[in-house]
Coordinates of C-alpha atoms and ligand atoms in Angstrom, one line a residue:
X1 CA 0.0 0.0 0.0
X2 CA 1.0 3.6 -0.5
X3 CA -0.5 7.0 -0.1
X4 CA -1.8 9.2 -2.9
X5 CA -2.5 12.9 -3.2
X6 CA -6.0 13.8 -4.5
X7 CA -8.2 16.5 -5.9
X8 CA -7.8 19.1 -3.2
X9 CA -4.0 19.3 -3.3
X10 CA -3.1 22.9 -2.5
X11 CA 0.5 22.6 -3.6
X12 CA 1.9 24.3 -0.5
X13 CA 4.4 21.5 0.0
X14 CA 3.7 21.1 3.7
X15 CA 3.7 17.4 3.0
X16 CA 7.1 17.5 1.4
X17 CA 8.7 19.0 4.5
X18 CA 7.4 16.1 6.7
X19 CA 8.1 13.2 4.4
X20 CA 11.0 11.2 5.8
X21 CA 11.8 9.5 2.5
X22 CA 11.5 12.4 0.0
X23 CA 8.8 10.6 -2.0
X24 CA 6.7 13.6 -2.7
X25 CA 7.5 15.6 -5.8
X26 CA 8.1 18.1 -7.2
X27 CA 9.6 19.6 -4.1
X28 CA 10.1 23.4 -3.9
X29 CA 13.8 22.9 -4.8
X30 CA 12.9 21.2 -8.0
X31 CA 12.5 23.0 -11.3
X32 CA 9.0 21.6 -11.9
X33 CA 7.6 23.0 -8.7
X34 CA 4.9 25.5 -9.4
X35 CA 4.4 24.3 -12.9
X36 CA 2.5 21.1 -12.0
X37 CA -1.1 21.2 -11.1
X38 CA -0.5 19.2 -7.9
X39 CA 2.1 17.2 -6.0
X40 CA 2.5 13.5 -6.3
X41 CA 3.5 10.6 -4.1
X42 CA 5.8 8.0 -5.6
X43 CA 4.2 4.6 -4.7
X44 CA 7.5 2.9 -5.1
X45 CA 9.2 4.7 -2.3
X46 CA 6.3 5.7 0.0
X47 CA 6.8 3.9 3.3
X48 CA 3.1 4.4 4.4
X49 CA 4.1 6.4 7.5
X50 CA 1.1 8.8 7.0
X51 CA 3.1 11.8 8.1
X52 CA 1.9 13.6 4.9
X53 CA -1.7 12.9 5.8
X54 CA -1.3 14.4 9.2
X55 CA 0.4 17.5 7.9
X56 CA -1.8 18.2 4.9
X57 CA -3.8 21.3 5.6
X58 CA -6.5 20.4 3.1
X59 CA -7.1 16.6 3.8
X60 CA -5.9 15.7 0.3
X61 CA -3.8 12.6 1.2
X62 CA -5.3 9.1 1.5
X63 CA -4.0 5.6 1.6
X64 CA -4.7 4.3 -1.9
X65 CA -6.7 1.4 -0.7
X66 CA -9.1 3.7 1.1
X67 CA -9.5 6.4 -1.6
X68 CA -13.0 7.7 -1.8
X69 CA -14.8 6.3 -4.9
X70 CA -14.7 9.5 -6.8
X71 CA -11.0 9.9 -6.1
X72 CA -9.8 6.4 -7.1
X73 CA -8.2 7.7 -10.3
X74 CA -5.6 9.5 -8.2
X75 CA -3.7 6.3 -7.4
X76 CA -2.8 6.1 -11.1
X77 CA -2.4 9.9 -11.5
X78 CA 0.2 9.8 -8.7
X79 CA 2.1 6.8 -10.1
X80 CA 2.0 8.2 -13.6
X81 CA 4.0 11.2 -12.6
X82 CA 6.9 9.0 -11.8
X83 CA 6.7 6.8 -14.9
X84 CA 9.8 7.7 -16.9
X85 CA 8.6 6.3 -20.2
X86 CA 5.8 8.8 -20.9
X87 CA 6.3 12.2 -22.4
X88 CA 5.4 14.0 -19.2
X89 CA 7.7 12.1 -16.9
X90 CA 9.8 14.4 -14.9
X91 CA 13.4 14.9 -16.1
X92 CA 16.1 13.6 -13.8
X93 CA 17.1 17.2 -13.0
X94 CA 13.5 18.0 -11.9
X95 CA 13.7 15.2 -9.3
X96 CA 16.6 16.7 -7.5
X97 CA 19.7 15.0 -6.3
X98 CA 18.0 13.3 -3.4
X99 CA 15.2 11.6 -5.4
X100 CA 14.6 8.0 -4.2
X101 CA 17.1 8.5 -1.4
X102 CA 17.1 9.8 2.2
X103 CA 17.7 13.5 2.1
X104 CA 20.3 15.3 4.0
X105 CA 18.6 17.8 6.2
X106 CA 18.6 21.2 4.6
X107 CA 18.2 24.7 6.2
X108 CA 16.8 27.0 3.6
X109 CA 17.5 30.2 5.3
X110 CA 20.2 31.4 7.7
X111 CA 18.1 33.2 10.2
X112 CA 19.4 36.6 11.3
X113 CA 19.6 36.8 15.0
X114 CA 21.5 40.0 15.5
X115 CA 18.7 42.5 15.1
X116 CA 16.3 43.9 17.6
X117 CA 12.5 43.5 17.8
X118 CA 10.8 43.8 14.4
X119 CA 7.3 45.2 13.8
X120 CA 5.8 44.0 10.6
X121 CA 2.3 45.0 9.3
X122 CA 0.6 42.7 6.9
X123 CA -2.3 44.1 4.9
X124 CA -4.7 41.3 3.9
X125 CA -5.6 38.1 5.8
X126 CA -6.0 35.8 2.8
X127 CA -3.6 32.9 2.1
X128 CA -0.7 35.1 0.9
X129 CA -0.8 37.3 4.0
X130 CA -1.2 34.4 6.3
X131 CA 1.6 32.4 4.8
X132 CA 3.8 35.5 5.3
X133 CA 2.6 35.9 8.9
X134 CA 3.2 32.2 9.6
X135 CA 6.8 32.4 8.2
X136 CA 7.6 35.5 10.3
X137 CA 6.0 34.1 13.5
X138 CA 7.6 30.6 13.2
X139 CA 11.0 31.8 12.1
X140 CA 11.6 35.2 13.7
X141 CA 10.7 37.0 16.9
X142 CA 8.8 39.7 14.9
X143 CA 5.5 41.3 16.2
X144 CA 2.9 41.2 13.5
X145 CA 0.0 43.5 12.9
X146 CA -2.6 41.8 10.7
X147 CA -5.1 44.1 9.0
X148 CA -8.1 43.4 6.8
X149 CA -10.6 45.9 5.4
X150 CA -13.4 43.4 5.9
X151 CA -15.0 42.7 9.3
X152 CA -14.0 39.0 8.8
X153 CA -10.6 37.5 8.2
X154 CA -9.7 34.9 5.5
X155 CA -9.7 36.7 2.1
X156 CA -10.2 34.2 -0.7
X157 CA -10.1 31.2 1.5
X158 CA -13.3 32.4 3.1
X159 CA -14.9 34.2 0.1
X160 CA -13.3 32.5 -2.9
X161 CA -13.3 28.7 -2.3
X162 CA -16.5 27.0 -3.3
X163 CA -18.6 25.7 -0.4
X164 CA -18.6 22.1 -1.8
X165 CA -14.8 22.1 -1.3
X166 CA -14.8 21.9 2.5
X167 CA -11.3 20.3 2.7
X168 CA -9.8 23.3 0.9
X169 CA -11.7 25.7 3.1
X170 CA -10.2 23.9 6.1
X171 CA -6.8 25.5 5.4
X172 CA -8.5 28.6 6.8
X173 CA -8.5 27.0 10.2
X174 CA -4.8 26.5 10.0
X175 CA -4.4 30.2 9.2
X176 CA -6.8 31.2 11.9
X177 CA -4.6 29.7 14.6
X178 CA -2.2 32.6 14.0
X179 CA -4.9 35.3 14.6
X180 CA -4.6 34.7 18.3
X181 CA -0.8 34.2 18.4
X182 CA 0.7 36.2 21.3
X183 CA 2.8 38.3 18.9
X184 CA -0.1 39.1 16.6
X185 CA -2.6 42.1 16.8
X186 CA -5.5 41.6 14.4
X187 CA -7.4 44.7 13.2
X188 CA -10.5 43.9 11.1
X189 CA -12.7 46.5 9.3
X190 CA -9.8 48.8 8.8
X191 CA -9.0 49.9 5.3
X192 CA -5.5 51.1 4.5
X193 CA -5.9 54.0 2.1
X194 CA -9.3 54.7 3.6
X195 CA -9.5 54.5 7.4
X196 CA -5.8 54.9 7.8
X197 CA -3.2 56.1 5.4
X198 CA -0.3 54.0 4.0
X199 CA 2.0 56.6 5.6
X200 CA 0.5 56.2 9.1
X201 CA 0.9 52.4 8.8
X202 CA 4.5 52.7 7.6
X203 CA 5.4 55.2 10.4
X204 CA 4.5 52.7 13.1
X205 CA 6.2 49.6 11.6
X206 CA 9.6 48.5 10.4
X207 CA 8.1 46.9 7.3
X208 CA 4.7 46.7 5.7
X209 CA 3.7 43.7 3.5
X210 CA 0.8 44.2 1.1
X211 CA -1.2 41.0 0.6
X212 CA -4.2 42.6 -0.9
X213 CA -4.8 40.1 -3.8
X214 CA -6.6 41.0 -7.0
X215 CA -9.7 42.8 -5.8
X216 CA -11.7 43.2 -9.0
X217 CA -12.4 41.2 -12.2
X218 CA -11.2 41.6 -15.8
X219 CA -13.6 43.1 -18.4
X220 CA -14.3 41.6 -21.8
X221 CA -14.5 44.8 -23.8
X222 CA -17.3 43.6 -26.1
X223 CA -20.6 45.2 -26.9
X224 CA -23.4 44.6 -24.4
X225 CA -21.1 44.0 -21.4
X226 CA -23.2 46.4 -19.3
X227 CA -26.5 44.6 -19.8
X228 CA -28.5 43.4 -16.8
X229 CA -27.8 39.7 -16.4
X230 CA -24.1 40.0 -17.4
X231 CA -22.4 39.5 -14.1
X232 CA -18.8 38.6 -13.1
X233 CA -18.3 35.1 -11.9
X234 CA -16.1 36.4 -9.1
X235 CA -19.1 38.3 -7.7
X236 CA -21.2 35.1 -7.9
X237 CA -18.5 33.3 -6.0
X238 CA -18.5 36.1 -3.4
X239 CA -22.3 36.0 -3.3
X240 CA -22.6 32.3 -2.5
X241 CA -19.8 32.6 0.0
X242 CA -21.6 35.4 1.9
X243 CA -19.2 38.2 1.2
X244 CA -20.3 41.2 3.3
X245 CA -20.1 43.6 0.4
X246 CA -22.3 41.5 -2.0
X247 CA -26.1 42.0 -1.4
X248 CA -28.1 38.8 -0.8
X249 CA -30.3 39.5 -3.8
X250 CA -27.3 40.3 -6.1
X251 CA -27.8 37.1 -8.1
X252 CA -31.2 36.0 -9.6
X253 CA -31.2 32.5 -11.1
X254 CA -34.2 32.9 -13.3
X255 CA -32.6 31.9 -16.6
X256 CA -32.7 28.3 -17.9
X257 CA -29.4 28.6 -19.7
X258 CA -26.4 30.4 -18.3
X259 CA -23.3 31.1 -20.5
X260 CA -20.0 31.2 -18.5
X261 CA -17.3 33.0 -20.5
X262 CA -13.9 31.4 -19.8
X263 CA -13.1 27.9 -18.6
X264 CA -10.7 28.4 -15.7
X265 CA -11.3 26.9 -12.3
X266 CA -13.5 29.8 -11.3
X267 CA -15.8 29.0 -14.3
X268 CA -15.9 25.4 -13.3
X269 CA -16.7 26.3 -9.6
X270 CA -19.6 28.5 -10.6
X271 CA -20.9 26.0 -13.2
X272 CA -20.8 23.2 -10.7
X273 CA -22.6 25.2 -8.0
X274 CA -25.3 26.3 -10.4
X275 CA -26.2 22.8 -11.6
X276 CA -25.6 20.9 -8.3
X277 CA -28.6 19.6 -6.3
X278 CA -29.0 22.4 -3.7
X279 CA -29.6 19.7 -1.0
X280 CA -26.0 18.5 -1.5
X281 CA -24.9 22.1 -0.5
X282 CA -27.1 22.4 2.6
X283 CA -25.0 22.0 5.6
X284 CA -21.9 23.5 3.9
X285 CA -20.7 27.0 4.4
X286 CA -22.9 28.3 1.6
X287 CA -24.6 31.6 2.4
X288 CA -28.3 30.9 3.3
X289 CA -29.5 33.5 0.8
X290 CA -27.6 31.6 -2.0
X291 CA -29.0 28.2 -0.9
X292 CA -32.5 29.7 -1.0
X293 CA -32.0 31.1 -4.5
X294 CA -30.5 27.8 -5.7
X295 CA -33.6 26.0 -4.4
X296 CA -35.7 28.4 -6.5
X297 CA -33.3 28.3 -9.5
X298 CA -34.6 27.7 -13.0
X299 CA -31.1 26.9 -14.4
X300 CA -31.0 23.7 -16.4
X301 CA -27.8 24.2 -18.4
X302 CA -24.5 26.0 -18.1
X303 CA -22.4 26.5 -21.2
X304 CA -18.6 26.8 -20.6
X305 CA -17.2 28.9 -23.4
X306 CA -13.5 28.5 -24.0
X307 CA -11.4 30.2 -26.7
X308 CA -8.8 27.4 -26.9
X309 CA -9.0 23.7 -27.6
X310 CA -9.6 21.0 -24.9
X311 CA -5.9 20.5 -24.4
X312 CA -5.3 24.1 -23.5
X313 CA -8.3 24.8 -21.3
X314 CA -7.5 26.9 -18.3
X315 CA -9.1 24.5 -15.8
X316 CA -6.9 22.0 -13.9
X317 CA -7.3 18.3 -14.4
X318 CA -8.4 17.7 -10.8
X319 CA -11.3 20.2 -11.1
X320 CA -12.5 18.7 -14.4
X321 CA -12.3 15.2 -12.9
X322 CA -14.5 16.5 -10.0
X323 CA -17.0 17.8 -12.5
X324 CA -17.5 14.4 -13.9
X325 CA -18.7 13.1 -10.5
X326 CA -21.4 15.7 -9.8
X327 CA -24.6 13.6 -9.2
X328 CA -27.5 14.2 -11.6
X329 CA -25.5 16.3 -14.0
X330 CA -24.5 15.3 -17.6
X331 CA -21.4 16.7 -19.3
X332 CA -21.6 17.3 -23.1
X333 CA -19.0 18.6 -25.6
X334 CA -20.5 20.8 -28.3
X335 CA -19.3 19.2 -31.5
X336 CA -19.4 22.4 -33.6
X337 CA -15.8 22.1 -34.7
X338 CA -14.2 18.9 -35.9
X339 CA -10.9 19.9 -34.3
X340 CA -12.4 19.6 -30.8
X341 CA -13.1 15.8 -31.3
X342 CA -9.8 15.3 -33.0
X343 CA -7.9 16.8 -30.1
X344 CA -9.8 14.7 -27.6
X345 CA -9.3 11.5 -29.6
X346 CA -5.6 12.1 -30.3
X347 CA -4.7 13.0 -26.7
X348 CA -2.2 10.8 -25.0
X349 CA -3.3 9.3 -21.7
X350 CA -1.6 12.0 -19.6
X351 CA -2.9 14.9 -21.7
X352 CA -5.7 17.2 -20.4
X353 CA -7.9 16.6 -23.4
X354 CA -8.0 12.8 -22.7
X355 CA -10.1 13.5 -19.6
X356 CA -13.0 14.4 -22.0
X357 CA -13.0 10.9 -23.6
X358 CA -16.2 9.2 -22.8
X359 CA -18.0 12.6 -22.5
X360 CA -20.9 12.7 -25.0
X361 CA -20.2 14.8 -28.1
X362 CA -23.1 16.3 -30.0
X363 CA -24.0 19.4 -32.0
X364 CA -26.3 21.8 -30.1
X365 CA -29.0 23.9 -31.6
X366 CA -28.4 27.1 -29.7
X367 CA -31.5 28.9 -30.8
X368 CA -33.6 26.5 -28.7
X369 CA -33.9 26.6 -24.9
X370 CA -32.1 23.8 -23.1
X371 CA -35.2 21.6 -22.8
X372 CA -36.9 20.0 -19.9
X373 CA -34.7 16.9 -19.4
X374 CA -34.7 15.8 -15.8
X375 CA -30.9 15.9 -15.5
X376 CA -29.1 19.3 -15.6
X377 CA -26.1 19.6 -17.9
X378 CA -22.9 21.4 -18.5
X379 CA -21.9 22.0 -22.1
X380 CA -18.3 22.6 -23.1
X381 CA -18.0 24.8 -26.2
X382 CA -14.3 25.0 -27.1
X383 CA -12.6 27.1 -29.9
X384 CA -15.2 29.8 -29.5
X385 CA -14.9 33.4 -28.5
X386 CA -17.5 35.8 -27.3
X387 CA -18.4 38.7 -29.6
X388 CA -21.4 40.4 -28.0
X389 CA -23.8 40.1 -25.1
X390 CA -27.1 40.5 -27.0
X391 CA -30.5 41.7 -25.9
X392 CA -32.3 44.9 -24.9
X393 CA -32.5 45.8 -21.3
X394 CA -32.0 42.2 -20.3
X395 CA -29.8 39.5 -21.9
X396 CA -31.2 37.5 -24.8
X397 CA -28.0 35.6 -25.6
X398 CA -24.3 35.6 -26.3
X399 CA -23.0 35.9 -29.9
X400 CA -19.9 33.7 -30.3
X401 CA -17.5 32.5 -33.0
X402 CA -17.2 29.0 -34.1
X403 CA -16.5 26.7 -37.0
X404 CA -20.3 26.8 -37.6
X405 CA -19.9 30.6 -38.2
X406 CA -21.1 33.2 -35.7
X407 CA -24.0 31.9 -33.6
X408 CA -26.1 33.4 -30.9
X409 CA -26.4 31.1 -27.8
X410 CA -29.8 31.9 -26.4
X411 CA -29.3 32.5 -22.7
X412 CA -30.8 34.7 -20.0
X413 CA -27.6 35.1 -18.0
X414 CA -23.9 35.6 -18.9
X415 CA -21.1 35.3 -16.4
X416 CA -17.6 36.5 -17.3
X417 CA -15.1 34.2 -15.6
X418 CA -12.0 35.6 -17.3
X419 CA -9.9 36.2 -14.3
X420 CA -9.3 38.6 -11.4
X421 CA -7.5 41.9 -11.6
X422 CA -5.4 43.8 -9.1
X423 CA -6.4 47.3 -7.9
X424 CA -3.7 49.8 -7.2
X425 CA -3.0 49.9 -3.4
X426 CA -3.0 53.5 -2.2
X427 CA 0.4 55.1 -2.4
X428 CA 2.2 52.3 -4.2
X429 CA 3.5 52.2 -7.8
X430 CA 1.3 50.1 -10.1
X431 CA 1.9 48.3 -13.4
X432 CA -1.5 48.9 -15.0
X433 CA -1.0 46.3 -17.8
X434 CA -0.2 43.5 -15.5
X435 CA -2.4 44.7 -12.6
X436 CA 0.4 44.2 -10.2
X437 CA 2.8 46.2 -8.0
X438 CA 6.4 46.2 -9.5
X439 CA 8.9 44.6 -7.1
X440 CA 12.2 42.9 -6.8
X441 CA 11.9 39.6 -4.9
X442 CA 8.9 41.0 -3.1
X443 CA 10.4 44.5 -2.2
X444 CA 8.3 47.2 -3.8
X445 CA 10.4 49.0 -6.4
X446 CA 11.8 52.2 -5.0
X447 CA 10.0 51.8 -1.6
X448 CA 12.3 50.7 1.2
X449 CA 10.4 48.8 3.9
X450 CA 7.4 48.0 1.7
X451 CA 6.8 44.5 0.3
X452 CA 4.1 42.6 -1.7
X453 CA 3.1 39.0 -1.7
X454 CA 0.4 36.9 -3.5
X455 CA -1.7 38.0 -6.5
X456 CA -0.9 41.7 -6.1
X457 CA 2.8 40.6 -6.5
X458 CA 2.6 37.9 -9.2
X459 CA -0.8 38.3 -10.8
X460 CA -4.0 36.4 -10.3
X461 CA -2.9 32.8 -11.0
X462 CA -2.1 29.8 -8.8
X463 CA -4.1 28.2 -6.0
X464 CA -3.8 28.7 -2.3
X465 CA -0.6 26.8 -1.7
X466 CA 1.3 28.7 -4.4
X467 CA 1.4 31.5 -1.9
X468 CA 3.7 29.6 0.5
X469 CA 6.7 29.8 -1.7
X470 CA 5.8 33.3 -2.8
X471 CA 5.6 34.4 0.9
X472 CA 8.9 32.7 1.6
X473 CA 10.6 34.8 -1.1
X474 CA 9.1 38.1 0.2
X475 CA 9.9 37.3 3.8
X476 CA 13.4 36.3 2.8
X477 CA 13.9 39.7 1.0
X478 CA 12.5 41.5 4.0
X479 CA 14.9 39.8 6.4
X480 CA 17.8 40.4 4.1
X481 CA 16.9 44.1 4.2
X482 CA 16.8 44.0 8.0
X483 CA 20.3 42.5 8.2
X484 CA 21.5 45.0 5.6
X485 CA 20.1 47.8 7.8
X486 CA 18.2 49.5 5.0
X487 CA 14.7 49.7 6.6
X488 CA 13.6 53.2 7.6
X489 CA 13.2 53.3 11.4
X490 CA 9.5 53.7 12.5
X491 CA 8.7 56.9 14.2
X492 CA 5.5 55.9 16.0
X493 CA 5.0 53.6 19.0
X494 CA 3.2 50.3 18.5
X495 CA 0.6 51.1 21.2
X496 CA -0.2 54.4 19.5
X497 CA -0.9 52.5 16.3
X498 CA -3.2 50.1 17.9
X499 CA -5.1 53.0 19.6
X500 CA -5.3 54.7 16.2
X501 CA -6.6 51.5 14.5
X502 CA -9.3 51.0 17.2
X503 CA -10.4 54.6 16.8
X504 CA -10.6 54.4 13.0
X505 CA -12.0 51.0 12.3
X506 CA -15.5 50.7 11.0
X507 CA -17.2 48.5 13.6
Ligands
NAP601 P1 -7.9 31.7 -15.2 O1 -7.5 30.4 -14.8 O2 -6.8 32.7 -15.6 O3 -8.9 31.5 -16.4 C1 -9.4 32.6 -17.1 C2 -10.2 32.1 -18.3 O4 -10.8 33.2 -19.0 C3 -9.5 31.3 -19.3 O5 -10.3 30.3 -19.9 C4 -9.2 32.4 -20.4 O6 -9.1 31.9 -21.7 C5 -10.5 33.1 -20.3 N1 -10.4 34.5 -20.9 C6 -9.6 35.5 -20.6 N2 -9.8 36.6 -21.3 C7 -10.9 36.2 -22.1 C8 -11.6 36.9 -23.1 N3 -11.3 38.2 -23.4 N4 -12.6 36.3 -23.8 C9 -12.8 35.0 -23.5 N5 -12.2 34.3 -22.6 C10 -11.2 34.9 -21.9 O7 -8.7 32.5 -14.1 P2 -9.7 32.0 -12.9 O8 -10.6 30.9 -13.3 O9 -10.2 33.3 -12.4 O10 -8.7 31.4 -11.8 C11 -7.7 32.3 -11.2 C12 -6.7 31.3 -10.5 O11 -7.3 30.8 -9.3 C13 -6.2 30.2 -11.3 O12 -4.8 29.9 -11.0 C14 -7.1 29.0 -10.8 O13 -6.5 27.7 -10.9 C15 -7.2 29.4 -9.3 N6 -8.4 28.8 -8.7 C16 -8.3 27.5 -8.3 C17 -9.4 26.9 -7.8 C18 -9.3 25.4 -7.4 O14 -8.2 24.9 -7.3 N7 -10.4 24.8 -7.1 C19 -10.6 27.5 -7.8 C20 -10.7 28.8 -8.3 C21 -9.6 29.4 -8.7 P3 -7.7 31.5 -22.4 O15 -7.2 30.3 -21.7 O16 -8.0 31.4 -23.8 O17 -6.8 32.8 -22.1

């Protein structure tokens, strides 16, 4: 028997650090780290100790002989990563010098011990901010001020993860342990750039780390984008997660067909929630208003519109596999373009497109409503770009390209799921094209003592765990600056900052 990593893998490599036999790859030291969708356990070298299961923050690791039914494929998926014969097998270099061997203990960072107390403010309590806080609290004696503009902590772990992914949400519990750490002061409902200025914050701390994420969504720039019924998927995600700034009645599910533009993991999350039996969501963290609306929902079909072919879809394999196991829901591939079927049929066993083999392929008459079939369905339309959101006041459909010419998909709702976008943090330089703050290794360009981490640093891609390595880089740069003595000295006392924060916060 061996263990296998499954669907909810968050890639933060906590499991790697506890594995005594180095059988989990790619490790953060290996070239492939960050480019694979998940981490994998080598069944040949796993010694079944279960240390990875205990350490995993998202309950993603199981013994292969007790894998849940809908996760059985992961035994093969883990093993396949280590098969050297296939095209995707990792190169010897990627496996690192200690692959298949007991590792020498390594100490990644020489910790500076010759500096006095350090006061660091972290703006944002999502995964990026919390990985930075964890790094500072576990590896230095720094005092940490955690700030969030919302009255609740958690960022995208709380308001971005779908409620039917409870294991992923559980990583929030691991972060929440640090909210009450003796060297942490947490200020919620306090907006930097609104309630307090960036200058006030900087004046009371040795360093400030901005972990503010990508707070808005990208725009399509096509006609009709402003019509009622064209909503961003990110606001639907916030709505079903009970985000305090999204009204309970912000989403009305009165359309039978919904077109989701884009096919990244956000698109799949929203599609899955919209077609799932609401009773399977009762008892999760879903907002009560969203559950009530889903119970009233008229949605029968969700169309996932992707510009690329099935091999280059933005979703990850694990999220597509999960979609195949939603009870009462059929998956269909719109057969409008022969290249779609060819790509699926020609895909090698490890290629993304191969996961759609066995999914029904059929042409769809988009002028008709989805029909009254008992089962709901998700239709993948690949190689098709949106041209216009059509209608008058309300949406009538979405005009799209395709091998069958331009067609209008009749639909009463369109959701753009084309990615998040960073918003310039007050007082910091901003790269408008990338939607990020320019930096070197996490240090904001030209701003001594100011740092960035997470999506505002590297753009809106990568899951929760990707922030761990990102935070390690930023904290490493910060500590190097402390040792080099280049941080501007704070002028204000910590107590006066906490008094100021209490006075200014909005609740
Ligand atoms: P994403 O992965 O970047 O996907 C964006 C999608 O929008 C792509 O399909 C892209 O198509 C499409 N798109 C962009 N511009 C478009 C346009 N003008 N017209 C039509 N389509 C357009 O973004 P995301 O789904 O928001 O996810 C953000 C990150 O969060 C990702 O790293 C994702 O994996 C992660 N996430 C993970 C989970 C999970 O693990 N369960 C859940 C949610 C989010 P092209 O591919 O053609 O550019």
